[in-house]
């Protein structure tokens, strides 16, 4: 049911002339993608600095909260650029992206990374006063930082993999893969 | 100097054999390349934006540069190792790709700039340097690494 709704939405977006124009333009799509990739350096770069501090591997003489607070804004600017450019990339190729197992995994990892960031921030704000100056923060903070780096790496890796057509619906795949990718028509043909 | 023999050798090297034998290898290595870019670019930005007095203004710039430089090196190493592997997979195509040549020129400029100019210049007390020197170093650094990253992405488009 959900797959049908997502596919209908994607087909509606695909029917819009702006979607086609971005997809078929010689330079616009490439520049949007370049912006999306380069803003990784702003978003993930800042995140790396924060998480490396939380792991005790960088800026160990600086209070952890100082690094987190000062880099929060540029990190969120990077995230906003990635989100906007990412939506435009989706808008340009909505049907194939909706039915990409990599895109679906990426969205799940994004949600998990968001939850981790929310919990991490809450944990940090509640306890930072007791370990803020410690070169190596407590284990629970280090685990949160490690998890954050892992999840965001997963987001980048699955994001890059969207470009590959290994598991596209048009290929011959096991039923479970069609289900996971939401290949509605192929699933119907299977049955 | 014609670099054709170098690309030809890379094309027939063991690395090329591995990447051509296993289709997914190129993609996996490319993902490491991207992660290295994020790490390296982040360190460049944090260091240079501090020199420009935009970020981390309440921390001494010497400390920021020292801390970011180490991880810049880690990011650069990941990128170079993964980059050599990726190049071996499509060596002959890259020989004729002008964007690849542009990226290599920008990368060489960046490495010389970081290790021969930026690092020695910023090794001492930054207050002894002209503020404009710091600003010019920061802007030059951002421009060079932006060019490296952007031209790298455009190899795939050209």
CSV table of C-alpha atoms in Angstrom, one decimal:
chain,number,residue,atom,x,y,z
A,1,UNK,CA,0.0,0.0,0.0
A,2,UNK,CA,2.7,2.4,1.1
A,3,UNK,CA,4.8,1.5,-2.0
A,4,UNK,CA,1.8,2.3,-4.3
A,5,UNK,CA,1.3,5.7,-2.7
A,6,UNK,CA,5.1,6.5,-2.9
A,7,UNK,CA,5.1,5.5,-6.5
A,8,UNK,CA,2.0,7.5,-7.4
A,9,UNK,CA,3.6,10.6,-5.7
A,10,UNK,CA,6.9,9.9,-7.6
A,11,UNK,CA,5.0,9.6,-11.0
A,12,UNK,CA,3.1,12.8,-10.3
A,13,UNK,CA,6.5,14.6,-9.6
A,14,UNK,CA,7.9,13.0,-12.7
A,15,UNK,CA,5.1,14.4,-14.9
A,16,UNK,CA,6.0,18.0,-13.9
A,17,UNK,CA,7.9,19.9,-16.5
A,18,UNK,CA,10.5,21.3,-14.0
A,19,UNK,CA,11.5,17.8,-13.0
A,20,UNK,CA,12.1,16.9,-16.7
A,21,UNK,CA,14.0,20.2,-17.3
A,22,UNK,CA,16.4,19.6,-14.4
A,23,UNK,CA,16.9,16.0,-15.5
A,24,UNK,CA,17.6,16.9,-19.1
A,25,UNK,CA,19.6,20.0,-18.6
A,26,UNK,CA,23.2,19.8,-19.6
A,27,UNK,CA,24.6,21.6,-16.6
A,28,UNK,CA,21.9,22.2,-14.0
A,29,UNK,CA,21.6,18.6,-12.8
A,30,UNK,CA,25.4,18.3,-12.6
A,31,UNK,CA,25.8,21.5,-10.6
A,32,UNK,CA,23.1,20.5,-8.2
A,33,UNK,CA,24.8,17.2,-7.7
A,34,UNK,CA,28.2,18.9,-7.3
A,35,UNK,CA,26.7,21.2,-4.7
A,36,UNK,CA,25.2,18.2,-2.9
A,37,UNK,CA,28.6,16.4,-2.8
A,38,UNK,CA,30.7,19.4,-2.0
A,39,UNK,CA,28.4,20.5,0.9
A,40,UNK,CA,29.5,17.2,2.5
A,41,UNK,CA,32.6,19.0,3.4
A,42,UNK,CA,30.6,21.6,5.4
A,43,UNK,CA,28.2,19.3,7.0
A,44,UNK,CA,30.1,16.1,7.5
A,45,UNK,CA,33.4,18.0,8.0
A,46,UNK,CA,32.0,19.9,10.9
A,47,UNK,CA,30.4,16.8,12.3
A,48,UNK,CA,33.7,15.0,12.1
A,49,UNK,CA,35.4,17.7,14.1
A,50,UNK,CA,32.6,17.5,16.8
A,51,UNK,CA,32.7,13.7,16.9
A,52,UNK,CA,36.5,13.5,17.0
A,53,UNK,CA,36.4,15.8,20.0
A,54,UNK,CA,33.8,13.6,21.7
A,55,UNK,CA,36.0,10.6,21.0
A,56,UNK,CA,38.9,12.5,22.6
A,57,UNK,CA,40.9,12.3,19.3
A,58,UNK,CA,41.1,16.1,18.5
A,59,UNK,CA,40.9,19.4,20.3
A,60,UNK,CA,41.3,17.6,23.6
A,61,UNK,CA,42.4,20.8,25.4
A,62,UNK,CA,39.2,22.6,24.4
A,63,UNK,CA,35.9,22.1,26.3
A,64,UNK,CA,33.8,19.6,24.4
A,65,UNK,CA,30.7,21.9,24.6
A,66,UNK,CA,32.7,24.8,23.1
A,67,UNK,CA,33.4,22.7,19.9
A,68,UNK,CA,29.8,21.4,19.8
A,69,UNK,CA,28.2,24.8,20.2
A,70,UNK,CA,30.5,26.8,17.9
A,71,UNK,CA,30.3,24.3,15.0
A,72,UNK,CA,26.6,23.6,15.3
A,73,UNK,CA,25.5,26.5,13.1
A,74,UNK,CA,27.9,25.9,10.2
A,75,UNK,CA,27.0,22.2,10.4
A,76,UNK,CA,23.3,23.0,10.2
A,77,UNK,CA,24.0,25.4,7.2
A,78,UNK,CA,25.7,22.5,5.5
A,79,UNK,CA,22.8,20.2,6.3
A,80,UNK,CA,20.3,22.6,4.9
A,81,UNK,CA,22.2,22.9,1.6
A,82,UNK,CA,22.4,19.1,1.4
A,83,UNK,CA,18.7,18.8,2.1
A,84,UNK,CA,17.7,21.3,-0.5
A,85,UNK,CA,20.0,20.0,-3.2
A,86,UNK,CA,19.1,16.4,-2.2
A,87,UNK,CA,15.4,17.2,-2.7
A,88,UNK,CA,16.1,18.7,-6.1
A,89,UNK,CA,18.1,15.6,-7.1
A,90,UNK,CA,15.1,13.4,-6.0
A,91,UNK,CA,12.7,15.8,-7.8
A,92,UNK,CA,14.7,15.4,-11.1
A,93,UNK,CA,14.6,11.6,-11.0
A,94,UNK,CA,11.7,10.7,-8.7
A,95,UNK,CA,10.5,7.3,-9.9
A,96,UNK,CA,13.9,5.5,-10.1
A,97,UNK,CA,15.0,7.1,-6.8
A,98,UNK,CA,11.8,6.0,-5.0
A,99,UNK,CA,12.4,2.5,-6.2
A,100,UNK,CA,16.1,2.5,-5.3
A,101,UNK,CA,16.9,0.2,-2.4
A,102,UNK,CA,19.9,2.4,-1.7
A,103,UNK,CA,17.8,5.5,-1.4
A,104,UNK,CA,15.4,3.7,0.9
A,105,UNK,CA,18.3,2.5,3.1
A,106,UNK,CA,19.7,6.0,3.1
A,107,UNK,CA,16.4,7.5,4.3
A,108,UNK,CA,16.3,4.9,7.1
A,109,UNK,CA,19.9,5.7,8.1
A,110,UNK,CA,19.1,9.4,8.0
A,111,UNK,CA,16.3,8.9,10.4
A,112,UNK,CA,18.5,6.8,12.7
A,113,UNK,CA,21.3,9.3,12.6
A,114,UNK,CA,18.7,12.1,13.4
A,115,UNK,CA,17.5,10.1,16.4
A,116,UNK,CA,21.1,9.5,17.6
A,117,UNK,CA,21.9,13.2,17.2
A,118,UNK,CA,18.8,14.1,19.2
A,119,UNK,CA,19.6,11.7,22.0
A,120,UNK,CA,23.3,12.5,21.9
A,121,UNK,CA,22.6,16.2,22.3
A,122,UNK,CA,20.2,15.6,25.2
A,123,UNK,CA,22.8,13.4,26.9
A,124,UNK,CA,25.5,15.9,26.4
A,125,UNK,CA,23.5,18.9,27.7
A,126,UNK,CA,22.5,16.9,30.8
A,127,UNK,CA,25.9,15.8,31.7
A,128,UNK,CA,28.5,18.1,30.0
A,129,UNK,CA,29.3,20.1,33.1
A,130,UNK,CA,30.8,17.0,34.8
A,131,UNK,CA,33.2,16.1,31.9
A,132,UNK,CA,33.4,19.1,29.6
A,133,UNK,CA,37.1,19.6,30.3
A,134,UNK,CA,38.1,16.0,30.2
A,135,UNK,CA,40.4,15.2,27.2
A,136,UNK,CA,38.5,11.9,26.8
A,137,UNK,CA,34.8,12.1,27.5
A,138,UNK,CA,32.9,9.3,29.2
A,139,UNK,CA,32.2,6.0,27.4
A,140,UNK,CA,28.5,6.7,26.7
A,141,UNK,CA,29.4,9.9,24.9
A,142,UNK,CA,32.2,8.2,22.9
A,143,UNK,CA,29.8,5.5,21.9
A,144,UNK,CA,27.3,8.1,20.7
A,145,UNK,CA,30.0,9.9,18.7
A,146,UNK,CA,31.2,6.7,17.1
A,147,UNK,CA,27.7,5.7,16.3
A,148,UNK,CA,27.1,9.1,14.7
A,149,UNK,CA,30.2,8.8,12.5
A,150,UNK,CA,29.1,5.3,11.5
A,151,UNK,CA,25.5,6.2,10.7
A,152,UNK,CA,26.5,9.3,8.7
A,153,UNK,CA,29.2,7.3,6.8
A,154,UNK,CA,26.3,4.9,6.0
A,155,UNK,CA,24.2,7.8,4.7
A,156,UNK,CA,27.1,8.9,2.4
A,157,UNK,CA,27.9,5.4,1.2
A,158,UNK,CA,24.2,4.5,0.4
A,159,UNK,CA,23.8,7.9,-1.2
A,160,UNK,CA,26.7,7.3,-3.6
A,161,UNK,CA,25.4,3.8,-4.4
A,162,UNK,CA,22.1,5.3,-5.7
A,163,UNK,CA,23.9,6.0,-8.9
A,164,UNK,CA,24.6,2.3,-9.5
A,165,UNK,CA,21.9,0.2,-11.2
A,166,UNK,CA,22.8,-3.1,-9.6
A,167,UNK,CA,19.4,-3.5,-8.0
A,168,UNK,CA,17.2,-1.5,-10.3
A,169,UNK,CA,13.6,-2.8,-10.7
A,170,UNK,CA,14.2,-3.5,-14.4
A,171,UNK,CA,16.8,-6.2,-13.4
A,172,UNK,CA,16.0,-9.7,-12.6
A,173,UNK,CA,16.0,-9.9,-8.8
A,174,UNK,CA,14.6,-12.1,-6.0
A,175,UNK,CA,11.1,-11.2,-4.8
A,176,UNK,CA,12.4,-9.9,-1.5
A,177,UNK,CA,14.5,-7.3,-3.3
A,178,UNK,CA,11.6,-6.2,-5.4
A,179,UNK,CA,9.6,-5.8,-2.1
A,180,UNK,CA,12.4,-3.9,-0.4
A,181,UNK,CA,12.8,-1.6,-3.4
A,182,UNK,CA,9.1,-1.1,-3.8
A,183,UNK,CA,9.1,-2.5,-7.4
A,184,UNK,CA,5.3,-2.6,-7.5
A,185,UNK,CA,4.8,-3.7,-11.2
A,186,UNK,CA,7.6,-6.4,-10.9
A,187,UNK,CA,6.0,-7.8,-7.8
A,188,UNK,CA,2.7,-8.1,-9.5
A,189,UNK,CA,4.3,-9.9,-12.5
A,190,UNK,CA,6.1,-12.2,-10.0
A,191,UNK,CA,2.7,-13.3,-8.6
B,1,UNK,CA,56.4,15.1,-21.1
B,2,UNK,CA,53.9,12.5,-22.3
B,3,UNK,CA,52.5,10.5,-19.4
B,4,UNK,CA,50.9,7.9,-21.6
B,5,UNK,CA,53.3,5.1,-20.5
B,6,UNK,CA,52.4,5.8,-16.9
B,7,UNK,CA,48.6,5.5,-17.6
B,8,UNK,CA,49.3,2.4,-19.7
B,9,UNK,CA,51.3,0.8,-16.9
B,10,UNK,CA,48.5,1.7,-14.4
B,11,UNK,CA,45.9,0.2,-16.7
B,12,UNK,CA,47.7,-3.2,-16.7
B,13,UNK,CA,48.7,-3.1,-13.0
B,14,UNK,CA,47.5,-5.5,-10.3
B,15,UNK,CA,45.2,-2.8,-8.9
B,16,UNK,CA,43.5,-2.5,-12.3
B,17,UNK,CA,43.1,-6.2,-12.4
B,18,UNK,CA,41.4,-6.3,-9.0
B,19,UNK,CA,39.1,-3.4,-9.8
B,20,UNK,CA,38.1,-4.9,-13.2
B,21,UNK,CA,37.6,-8.4,-11.8
B,22,UNK,CA,35.3,-7.3,-9.1
B,23,UNK,CA,32.7,-4.8,-10.3
B,24,UNK,CA,31.7,-3.5,-6.9
B,25,UNK,CA,35.3,-2.7,-5.8
B,26,UNK,CA,35.4,0.6,-7.6
B,27,UNK,CA,32.2,1.7,-6.0
B,28,UNK,CA,33.3,0.7,-2.5
B,29,UNK,CA,36.7,2.5,-2.9
B,30,UNK,CA,34.9,5.5,-4.3
B,31,UNK,CA,32.8,5.7,-1.1
B,32,UNK,CA,36.0,5.8,1.0
B,33,UNK,CA,37.2,8.6,-1.4
B,34,UNK,CA,34.1,10.6,-0.5
B,35,UNK,CA,34.5,10.0,3.2
B,36,UNK,CA,38.1,11.1,3.0
B,37,UNK,CA,36.9,14.3,1.1
B,38,UNK,CA,34.5,15.1,3.9
B,39,UNK,CA,37.1,14.7,6.6
B,40,UNK,CA,39.8,16.6,4.7
B,41,UNK,CA,37.4,19.4,3.5
B,42,UNK,CA,36.0,19.8,7.0
B,43,UNK,CA,39.5,20.3,8.4
B,44,UNK,CA,40.4,22.8,5.7
B,45,UNK,CA,37.2,24.8,6.4
B,46,UNK,CA,37.5,24.8,10.2
B,47,UNK,CA,41.1,25.9,10.0
B,48,UNK,CA,40.7,28.5,7.3
B,49,UNK,CA,37.4,29.9,8.7
B,50,UNK,CA,39.3,30.3,12.0
B,51,UNK,CA,42.0,32.2,10.2
B,52,UNK,CA,39.3,34.4,8.7
B,53,UNK,CA,37.9,35.0,12.2
B,54,UNK,CA,34.5,33.4,11.3
B,55,UNK,CA,34.6,30.2,13.3
B,56,UNK,CA,35.9,29.3,16.8
B,57,UNK,CA,36.9,32.9,17.4
B,58,UNK,CA,37.4,32.3,21.1
B,59,UNK,CA,40.1,29.7,20.5
B,60,UNK,CA,43.7,30.5,19.6
B,61,UNK,CA,44.1,30.0,15.8
B,62,UNK,CA,47.4,28.2,16.4
B,63,UNK,CA,45.6,25.5,18.4
B,64,UNK,CA,42.9,25.2,15.7
B,65,UNK,CA,45.4,24.9,12.9
B,66,UNK,CA,47.5,22.3,14.8
B,67,UNK,CA,44.4,20.1,15.6
B,68,UNK,CA,43.0,20.3,12.1
B,69,UNK,CA,46.3,19.8,10.3
B,70,UNK,CA,46.7,16.2,11.7
B,71,UNK,CA,43.3,15.1,10.5
B,72,UNK,CA,43.7,16.9,7.2
B,73,UNK,CA,46.7,14.6,6.7
B,74,UNK,CA,44.6,11.5,7.5
B,75,UNK,CA,41.8,12.6,5.0
B,76,UNK,CA,44.4,13.4,2.3
B,77,UNK,CA,46.1,10.0,2.8
B,78,UNK,CA,42.7,8.2,2.5
B,79,UNK,CA,41.9,10.2,-0.7
B,80,UNK,CA,45.3,9.6,-2.3
B,81,UNK,CA,45.3,5.8,-1.7
B,82,UNK,CA,41.6,5.4,-2.8
B,83,UNK,CA,42.3,7.8,-5.7
B,84,UNK,CA,45.2,5.8,-7.1
B,85,UNK,CA,43.0,2.7,-6.9
B,86,UNK,CA,40.1,4.4,-8.7
B,87,UNK,CA,42.4,5.8,-11.4
B,88,UNK,CA,43.8,2.3,-12.1
B,89,UNK,CA,40.3,1.1,-12.9
B,90,UNK,CA,39.8,3.7,-15.7
B,91,UNK,CA,43.3,4.7,-16.4
B,92,UNK,CA,43.1,5.0,-20.2
B,93,UNK,CA,39.9,7.0,-20.0
B,94,UNK,CA,41.5,9.4,-17.5
B,95,UNK,CA,44.5,10.0,-19.8
B,96,UNK,CA,42.1,11.7,-22.3
B,97,UNK,CA,40.0,13.4,-19.6
B,98,UNK,CA,40.9,17.1,-19.3
B,99,UNK,CA,39.1,17.4,-16.0
B,100,UNK,CA,41.3,14.7,-14.5
B,101,UNK,CA,44.4,16.7,-15.6
B,102,UNK,CA,42.9,19.9,-14.1
B,103,UNK,CA,42.2,18.0,-10.8
B,104,UNK,CA,45.8,16.6,-10.7
B,105,UNK,CA,47.2,20.1,-11.3
B,106,UNK,CA,45.0,21.6,-8.5
B,107,UNK,CA,45.9,18.7,-6.2
B,108,UNK,CA,49.6,19.1,-6.7
B,109,UNK,CA,49.2,22.9,-6.1
B,110,UNK,CA,47.2,22.1,-3.0
B,111,UNK,CA,49.8,19.7,-1.5
B,112,UNK,CA,52.7,22.1,-2.3
B,113,UNK,CA,50.7,25.0,-0.8
B,114,UNK,CA,49.8,23.1,2.4
B,115,UNK,CA,53.2,21.6,3.2
B,116,UNK,CA,55.6,24.2,1.7
B,117,UNK,CA,53.7,27.4,2.5
B,118,UNK,CA,50.7,27.1,4.8
B,119,UNK,CA,52.2,24.8,7.4
B,120,UNK,CA,55.6,26.5,7.8
B,121,UNK,CA,54.0,29.9,7.8
B,122,UNK,CA,51.5,29.1,10.4
B,123,UNK,CA,53.9,27.1,12.6
B,124,UNK,CA,54.8,30.1,14.8
B,125,UNK,CA,52.8,32.7,16.7
B,126,UNK,CA,50.0,34.0,14.4
B,127,UNK,CA,50.0,37.4,16.1
B,128,UNK,CA,53.4,38.1,14.6
B,129,UNK,CA,52.0,37.7,11.1
B,130,UNK,CA,50.2,40.4,9.1
B,131,UNK,CA,46.4,39.8,9.5
B,132,UNK,CA,46.1,40.1,5.7
B,133,UNK,CA,48.7,37.3,5.2
B,134,UNK,CA,46.4,35.0,7.3
B,135,UNK,CA,43.4,36.0,5.3
B,136,UNK,CA,45.1,35.5,2.0
B,137,UNK,CA,46.4,32.1,3.1
B,138,UNK,CA,42.9,31.1,4.2
B,139,UNK,CA,41.1,32.2,1.0
B,140,UNK,CA,43.8,30.7,-1.2
B,141,UNK,CA,43.5,27.4,0.7
B,142,UNK,CA,39.7,27.3,0.4
B,143,UNK,CA,39.8,28.1,-3.3
B,144,UNK,CA,42.4,25.5,-4.1
B,145,UNK,CA,40.6,22.7,-2.3
B,146,UNK,CA,37.2,23.7,-3.7
B,147,UNK,CA,38.8,23.4,-7.1
B,148,UNK,CA,40.2,20.0,-6.3
B,149,UNK,CA,36.9,18.7,-5.1
B,150,UNK,CA,34.7,20.3,-7.8
B,151,UNK,CA,37.0,19.2,-10.7
B,152,UNK,CA,37.1,15.7,-9.2
B,153,UNK,CA,33.3,15.5,-9.3
B,154,UNK,CA,33.3,16.8,-12.9
B,155,UNK,CA,35.6,13.9,-14.0
B,156,UNK,CA,32.5,11.8,-13.9
B,157,UNK,CA,30.5,14.3,-16.0
B,158,UNK,CA,33.0,15.0,-18.7
